[in-house]
Short mmCIF file of C-alpha atoms and ligand atoms in Angstrom, two decimals:
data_model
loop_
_atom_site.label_atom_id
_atom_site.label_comp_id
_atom_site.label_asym_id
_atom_site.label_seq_id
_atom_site.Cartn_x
_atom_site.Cartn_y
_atom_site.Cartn_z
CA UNK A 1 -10.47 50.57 27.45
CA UNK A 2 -12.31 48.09 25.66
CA UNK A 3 -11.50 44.64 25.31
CA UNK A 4 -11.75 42.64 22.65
CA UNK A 5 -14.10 39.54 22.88
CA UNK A 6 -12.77 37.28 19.84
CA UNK A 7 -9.47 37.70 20.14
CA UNK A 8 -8.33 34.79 18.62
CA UNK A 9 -5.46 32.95 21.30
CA UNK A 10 -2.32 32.10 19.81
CA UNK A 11 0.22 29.52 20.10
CA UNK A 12 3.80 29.26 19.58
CA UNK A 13 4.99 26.69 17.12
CA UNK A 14 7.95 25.45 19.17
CA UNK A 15 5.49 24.92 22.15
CA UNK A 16 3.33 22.73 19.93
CA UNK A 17 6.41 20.54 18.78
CA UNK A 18 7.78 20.09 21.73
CA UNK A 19 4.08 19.07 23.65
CA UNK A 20 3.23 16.63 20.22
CA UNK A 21 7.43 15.34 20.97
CA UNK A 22 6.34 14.60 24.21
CA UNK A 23 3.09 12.93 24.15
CA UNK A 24 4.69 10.78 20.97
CA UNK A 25 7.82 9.79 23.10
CA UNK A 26 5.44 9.30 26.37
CA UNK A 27 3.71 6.61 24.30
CA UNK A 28 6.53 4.88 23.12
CA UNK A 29 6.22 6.19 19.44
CA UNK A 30 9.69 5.36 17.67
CA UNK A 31 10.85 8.35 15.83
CA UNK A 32 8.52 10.79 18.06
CA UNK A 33 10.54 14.20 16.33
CA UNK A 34 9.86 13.58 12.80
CA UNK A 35 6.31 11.84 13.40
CA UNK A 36 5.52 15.31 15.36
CA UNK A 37 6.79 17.21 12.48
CA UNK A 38 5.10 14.98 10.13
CA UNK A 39 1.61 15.97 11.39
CA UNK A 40 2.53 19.43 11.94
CA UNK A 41 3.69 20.11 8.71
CA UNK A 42 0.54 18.38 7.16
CA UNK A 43 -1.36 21.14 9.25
CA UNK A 44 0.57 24.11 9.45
CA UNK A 45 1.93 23.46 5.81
CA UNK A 46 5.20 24.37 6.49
CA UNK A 47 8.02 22.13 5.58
CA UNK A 48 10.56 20.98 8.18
CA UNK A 49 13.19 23.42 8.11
CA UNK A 50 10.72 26.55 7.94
CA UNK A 51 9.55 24.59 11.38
CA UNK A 52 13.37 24.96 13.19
CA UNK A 53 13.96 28.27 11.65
CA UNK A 54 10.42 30.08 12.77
CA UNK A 55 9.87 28.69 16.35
CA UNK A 56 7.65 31.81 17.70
CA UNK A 57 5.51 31.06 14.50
CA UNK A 58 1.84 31.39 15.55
CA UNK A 59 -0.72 28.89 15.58
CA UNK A 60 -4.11 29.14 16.51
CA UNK A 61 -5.95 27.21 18.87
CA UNK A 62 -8.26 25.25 16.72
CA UNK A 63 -5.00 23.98 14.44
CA UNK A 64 -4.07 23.16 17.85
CA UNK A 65 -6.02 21.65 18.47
CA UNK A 66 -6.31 19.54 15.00
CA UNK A 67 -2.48 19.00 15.65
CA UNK A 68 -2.79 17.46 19.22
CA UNK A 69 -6.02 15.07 17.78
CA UNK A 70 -4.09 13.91 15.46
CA UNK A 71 -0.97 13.65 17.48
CA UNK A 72 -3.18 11.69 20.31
CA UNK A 73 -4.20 9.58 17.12
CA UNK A 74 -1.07 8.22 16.67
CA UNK A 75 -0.34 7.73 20.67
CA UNK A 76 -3.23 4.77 20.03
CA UNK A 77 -1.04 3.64 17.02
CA UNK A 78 -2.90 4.77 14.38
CA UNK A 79 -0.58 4.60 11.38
CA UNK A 80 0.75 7.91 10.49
CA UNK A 81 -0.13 6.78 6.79
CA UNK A 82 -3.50 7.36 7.99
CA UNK A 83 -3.36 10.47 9.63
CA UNK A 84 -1.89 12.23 6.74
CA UNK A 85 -3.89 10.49 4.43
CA UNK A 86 -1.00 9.62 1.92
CA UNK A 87 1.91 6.93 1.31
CA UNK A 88 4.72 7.19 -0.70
CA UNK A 89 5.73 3.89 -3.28
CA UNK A 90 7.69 3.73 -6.08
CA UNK A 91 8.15 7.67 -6.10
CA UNK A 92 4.92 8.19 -6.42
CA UNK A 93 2.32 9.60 -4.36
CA UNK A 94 -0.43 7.71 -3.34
CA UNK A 95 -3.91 8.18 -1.00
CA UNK A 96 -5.11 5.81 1.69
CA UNK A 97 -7.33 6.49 4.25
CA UNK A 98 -8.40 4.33 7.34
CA UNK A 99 -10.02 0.97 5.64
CA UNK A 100 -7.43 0.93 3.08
CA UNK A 101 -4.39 -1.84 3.20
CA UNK A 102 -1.32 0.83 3.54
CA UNK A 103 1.19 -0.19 0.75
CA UNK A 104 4.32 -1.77 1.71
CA UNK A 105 8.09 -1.01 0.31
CA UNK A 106 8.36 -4.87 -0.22
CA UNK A 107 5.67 -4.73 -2.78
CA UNK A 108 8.05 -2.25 -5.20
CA UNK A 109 9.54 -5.75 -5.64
CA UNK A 110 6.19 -7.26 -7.17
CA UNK A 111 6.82 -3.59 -9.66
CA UNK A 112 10.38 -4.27 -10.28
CA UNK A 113 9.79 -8.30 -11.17
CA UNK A 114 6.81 -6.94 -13.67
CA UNK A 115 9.09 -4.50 -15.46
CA UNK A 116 11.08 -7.20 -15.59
CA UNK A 117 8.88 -9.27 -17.58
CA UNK A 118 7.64 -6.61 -19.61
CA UNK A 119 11.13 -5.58 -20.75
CA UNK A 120 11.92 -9.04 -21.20
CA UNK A 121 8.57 -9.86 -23.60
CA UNK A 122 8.77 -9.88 -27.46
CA UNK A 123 6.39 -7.94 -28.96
CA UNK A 124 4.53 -5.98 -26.04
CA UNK A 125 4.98 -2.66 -27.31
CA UNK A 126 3.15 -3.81 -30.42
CA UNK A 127 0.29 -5.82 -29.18
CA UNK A 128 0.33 -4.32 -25.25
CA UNK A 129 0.67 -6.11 -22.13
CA UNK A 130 -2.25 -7.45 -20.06
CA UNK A 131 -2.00 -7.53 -16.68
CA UNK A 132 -4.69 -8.48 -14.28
CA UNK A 133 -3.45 -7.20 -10.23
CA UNK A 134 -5.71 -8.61 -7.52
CA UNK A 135 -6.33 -7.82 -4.05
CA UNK A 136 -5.13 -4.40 -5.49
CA UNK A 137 -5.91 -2.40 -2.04
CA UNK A 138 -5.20 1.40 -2.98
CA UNK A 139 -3.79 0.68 -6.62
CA UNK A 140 -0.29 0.48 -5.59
CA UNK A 141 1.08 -1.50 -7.80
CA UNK A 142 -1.58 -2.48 -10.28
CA UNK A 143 -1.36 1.51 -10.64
CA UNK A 144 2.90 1.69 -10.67
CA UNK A 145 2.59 -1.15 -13.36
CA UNK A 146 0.36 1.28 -15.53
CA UNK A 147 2.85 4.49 -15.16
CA UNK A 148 5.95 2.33 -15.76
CA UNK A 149 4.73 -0.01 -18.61
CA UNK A 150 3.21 2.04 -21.14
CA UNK A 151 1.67 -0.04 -23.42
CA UNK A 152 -0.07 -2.08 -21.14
CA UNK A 153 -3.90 -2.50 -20.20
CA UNK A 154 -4.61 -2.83 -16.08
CA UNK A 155 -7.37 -5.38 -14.11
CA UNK A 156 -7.53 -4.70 -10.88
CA UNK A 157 -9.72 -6.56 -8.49
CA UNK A 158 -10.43 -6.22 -4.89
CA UNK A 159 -13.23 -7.52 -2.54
CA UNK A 160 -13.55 -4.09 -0.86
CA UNK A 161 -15.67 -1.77 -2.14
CA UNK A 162 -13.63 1.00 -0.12
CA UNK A 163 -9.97 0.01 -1.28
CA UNK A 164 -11.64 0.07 -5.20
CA UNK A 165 -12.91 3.30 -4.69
CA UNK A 166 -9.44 4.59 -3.03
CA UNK A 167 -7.94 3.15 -6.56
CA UNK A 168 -10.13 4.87 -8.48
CA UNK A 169 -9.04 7.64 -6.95
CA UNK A 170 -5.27 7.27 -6.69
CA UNK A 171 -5.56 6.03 -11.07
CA UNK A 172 -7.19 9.76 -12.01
CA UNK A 173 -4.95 11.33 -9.64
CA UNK A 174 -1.65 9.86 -11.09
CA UNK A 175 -3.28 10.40 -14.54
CA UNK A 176 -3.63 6.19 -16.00
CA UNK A 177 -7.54 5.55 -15.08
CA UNK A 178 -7.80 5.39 -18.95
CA UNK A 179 -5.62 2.40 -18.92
CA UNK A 180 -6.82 0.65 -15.72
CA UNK A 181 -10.06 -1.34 -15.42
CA UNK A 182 -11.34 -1.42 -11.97
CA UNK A 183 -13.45 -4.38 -10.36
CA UNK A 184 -15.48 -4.89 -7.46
CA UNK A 185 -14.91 -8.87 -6.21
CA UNK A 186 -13.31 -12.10 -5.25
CA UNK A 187 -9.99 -12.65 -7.02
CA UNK A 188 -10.70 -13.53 -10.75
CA UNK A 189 -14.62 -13.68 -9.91
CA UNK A 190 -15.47 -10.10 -11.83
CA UNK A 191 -13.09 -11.28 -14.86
CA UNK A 192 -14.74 -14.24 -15.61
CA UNK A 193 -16.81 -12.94 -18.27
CA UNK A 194 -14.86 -10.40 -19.14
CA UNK A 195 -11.64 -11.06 -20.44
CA UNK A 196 -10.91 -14.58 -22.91
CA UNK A 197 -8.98 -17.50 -21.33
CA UNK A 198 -5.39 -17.13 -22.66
CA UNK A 199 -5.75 -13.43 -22.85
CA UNK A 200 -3.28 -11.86 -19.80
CA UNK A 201 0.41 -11.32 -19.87
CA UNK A 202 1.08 -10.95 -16.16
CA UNK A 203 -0.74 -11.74 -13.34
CA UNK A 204 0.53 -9.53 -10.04
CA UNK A 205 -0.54 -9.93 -5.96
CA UNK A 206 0.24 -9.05 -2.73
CA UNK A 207 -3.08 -10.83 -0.98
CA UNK A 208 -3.47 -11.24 2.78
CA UNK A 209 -0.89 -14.07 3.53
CA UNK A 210 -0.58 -13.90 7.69
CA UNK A 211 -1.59 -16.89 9.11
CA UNK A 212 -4.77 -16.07 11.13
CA UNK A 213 -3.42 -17.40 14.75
CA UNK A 214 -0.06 -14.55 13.88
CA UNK A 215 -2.12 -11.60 13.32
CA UNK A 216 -2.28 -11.22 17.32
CA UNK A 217 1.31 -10.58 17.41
CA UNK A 218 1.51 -7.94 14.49
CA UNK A 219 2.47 -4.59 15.63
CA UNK A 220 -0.39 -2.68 16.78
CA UNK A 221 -0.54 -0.34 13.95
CA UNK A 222 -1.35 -3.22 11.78
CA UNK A 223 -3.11 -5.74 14.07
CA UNK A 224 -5.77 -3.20 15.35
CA UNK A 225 -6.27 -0.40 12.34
CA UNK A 226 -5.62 -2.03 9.45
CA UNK A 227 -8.57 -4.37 7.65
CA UNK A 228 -8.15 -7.66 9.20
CA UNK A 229 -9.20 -9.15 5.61
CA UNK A 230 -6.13 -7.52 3.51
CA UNK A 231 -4.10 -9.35 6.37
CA UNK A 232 -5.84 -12.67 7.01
CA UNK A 233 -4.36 -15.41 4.75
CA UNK A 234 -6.40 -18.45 6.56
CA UNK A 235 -4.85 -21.27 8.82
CA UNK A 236 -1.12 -21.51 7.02
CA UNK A 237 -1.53 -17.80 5.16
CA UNK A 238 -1.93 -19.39 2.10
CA UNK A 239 -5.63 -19.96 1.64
CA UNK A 240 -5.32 -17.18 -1.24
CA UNK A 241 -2.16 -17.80 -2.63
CA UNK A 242 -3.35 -21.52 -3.41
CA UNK A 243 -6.45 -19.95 -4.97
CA UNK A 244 -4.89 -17.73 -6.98
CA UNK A 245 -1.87 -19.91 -8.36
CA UNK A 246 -4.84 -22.49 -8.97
CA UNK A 247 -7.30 -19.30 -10.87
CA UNK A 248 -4.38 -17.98 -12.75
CA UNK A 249 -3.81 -20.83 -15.34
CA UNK A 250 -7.04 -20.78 -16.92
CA UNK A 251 -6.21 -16.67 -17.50
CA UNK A 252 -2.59 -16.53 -18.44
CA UNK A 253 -1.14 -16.65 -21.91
CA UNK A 254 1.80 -19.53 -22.32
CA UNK A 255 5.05 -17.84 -21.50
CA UNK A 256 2.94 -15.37 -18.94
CA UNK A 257 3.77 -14.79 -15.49
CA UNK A 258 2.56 -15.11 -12.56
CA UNK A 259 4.18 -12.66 -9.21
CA UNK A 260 3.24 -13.28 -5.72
CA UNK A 261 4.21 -11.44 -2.88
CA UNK A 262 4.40 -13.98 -0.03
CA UNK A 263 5.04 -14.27 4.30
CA UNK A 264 8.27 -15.13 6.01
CA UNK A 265 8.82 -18.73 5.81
CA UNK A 266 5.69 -18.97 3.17
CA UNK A 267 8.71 -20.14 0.18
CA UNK A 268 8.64 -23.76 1.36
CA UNK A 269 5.32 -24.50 1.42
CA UNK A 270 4.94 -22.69 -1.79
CA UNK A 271 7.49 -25.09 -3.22
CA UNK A 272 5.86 -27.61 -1.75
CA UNK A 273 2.46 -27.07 -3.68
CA UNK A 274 3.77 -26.06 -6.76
CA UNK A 275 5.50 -29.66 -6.94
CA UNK A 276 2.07 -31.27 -6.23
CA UNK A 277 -0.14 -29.36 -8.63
CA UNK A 278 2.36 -28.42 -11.40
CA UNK A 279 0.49 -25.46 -12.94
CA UNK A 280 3.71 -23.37 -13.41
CA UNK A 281 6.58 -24.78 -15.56
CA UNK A 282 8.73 -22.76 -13.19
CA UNK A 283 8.74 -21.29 -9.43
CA UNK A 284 11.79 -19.07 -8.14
CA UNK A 285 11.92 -16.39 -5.60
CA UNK A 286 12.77 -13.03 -4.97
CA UNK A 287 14.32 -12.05 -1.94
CA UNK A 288 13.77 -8.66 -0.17
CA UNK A 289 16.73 -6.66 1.61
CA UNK A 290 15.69 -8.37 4.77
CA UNK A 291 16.68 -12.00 3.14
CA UNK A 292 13.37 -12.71 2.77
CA UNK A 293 12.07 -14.77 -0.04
CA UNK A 294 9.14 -12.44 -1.02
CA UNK A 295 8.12 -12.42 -4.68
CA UNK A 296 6.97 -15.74 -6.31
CA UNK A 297 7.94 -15.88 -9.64
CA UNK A 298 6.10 -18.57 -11.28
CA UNK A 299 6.28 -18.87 -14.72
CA UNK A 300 3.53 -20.82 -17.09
N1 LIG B 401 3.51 -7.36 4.68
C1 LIG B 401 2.33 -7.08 5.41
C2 LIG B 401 2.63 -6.92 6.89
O1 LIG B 401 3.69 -7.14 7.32
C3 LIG B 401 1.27 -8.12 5.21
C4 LIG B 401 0.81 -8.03 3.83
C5 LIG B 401 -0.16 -9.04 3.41
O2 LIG B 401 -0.76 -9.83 4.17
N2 LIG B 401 -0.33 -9.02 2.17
O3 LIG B 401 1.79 -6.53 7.65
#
């Protein structure tokens, strides 16, 4: 009888979840069931209940073997954002890949407070809204603002070459990168010659605000795969918040707006330097569903 020499070996699904459960739970992994299916699905491209009904489905050994990398990926603490290359924020779907600040559910706050505004300015749907978003990371919310407001004009900034390129991408995908204006740079650095003093509605950021001596004690996820300078906000966190509140006058329109998304403990000090260099006629916070003041509202 002959044998065949490429038989291709063969591996049952339930096997695979159950060895990616327990390498996850072995290394502490929180939810180590739904992280396994995660990364299986994003493989096998089955969703989660085609995965309990079909547990003798086959997989072969190289998407095994894909599966397990990945799945030993995550037992370092790579985020799973990472892994399957895609976060979800403000319903919409959005890339990052390793490099790339992962967007944070807090930061649908920074969308809410500009809808806010928008809603609440005379005249925008007849002479548009600018709005400038720095530190914009993978478009998040510079790119949210675009699909919600729709008579508005987006800046985005960021110092990384990588997170502009990853908003570039995430704009076409999600159909606005004719509305969005993308910039390689410091803060308000690429804008300077670009767009008139007085000419921008709203000003939106979530910059790095951890002080430098707490990023040792972020989880690891954060502390050792995410970039250090989306995180790194200088000795108190607030090297770029001050630079920003400080940049933001010369750009904004009277009656514009200025939102911040801020650090535990950060509203204070904010406060603090707000009532020494009165830029803003106005400073009030948001607070998150953690109690957190998170979103500086500062209004000029
Ligand atoms: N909220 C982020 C975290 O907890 C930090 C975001 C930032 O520095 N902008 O890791």
């Amino acid at each position: 009888m002959m044998s065949c020499v490429n038989a291709e070996k063969y591996y049952r699904l339930q096997d695979i979840i159950s060895e990616s459960f327990s390498l996850l739970s072995g290394s502490g992994i929180d939810n180590p069931r739904l992280e396994a299916e995660l990364i299986i699905s994003y493989y096998t491209k089955l969703n989660r209940l085609q995965m309990l009904l079909d547990g003798a489905h086959k997989i072969s050994e190289s998407k095994r073997e894909d599966i397990i990398g990945s799945v030993r990926r995550r037992c370092n603490r790579e985020p799973i954002q990472y892994l399957l290359g895609e976060v979800w924020f403000y319903g919409f779907q959005f890339k990052v890949k390793k490099g790339v600040f992962i967007p944070r559910p807090e930061s649908e706050f920074l969308v809410e407070e500009g809808i806010k505004f928008a809603s609440g300015s005379e005249g925008h749907k007849r002479e548009g809204l600018n709005i400038v978003d720095l530190c914009t990371g993978s478009g998040a919310v510079g790119i949210t603002l675009a699909k919600e407001i729709l008579y508005s004009r987006i800046y985005a900034t960021d110092i990384s070459p990588l997170s502009i390129e990853q908003t570039s991408w995430n704009a076409r995908h999600l159909g606005v990168s004719d509305r969005i204006d993308l910039f390689i740079g410091d803060l308000f650095e690429p804008l300077k010659n670009r767009l008139p003093a007085g000419s921008v509605n709203l000003i939106v950021s979530n910059p790095p605000y951890i002080a430098t001596s707490d990023i040792n004690s972020l989880p690891p996820e954060v502390r050792d795969h995410e970039p250090r300078a989306a995180l790194d906000g200088g000795r108190d966190g607030l090297d770029l918040i001050r630079r920003i509140i400080e940049g933001s006058a010369e750009f904004l329109i009277d009656n514009g707006c200025l939102l911040l998304e801020v650090g535990q403990g950060q509203a204070g000090m904010i406060k603090d330097y707000i009532g020494k260099n009165p830029v803003f006629k106005s400073l009030e916070f948001r607070y998150d569903y953690a109690g957190i003041e998170r979103i500086a509202i500062l209004h000029g």
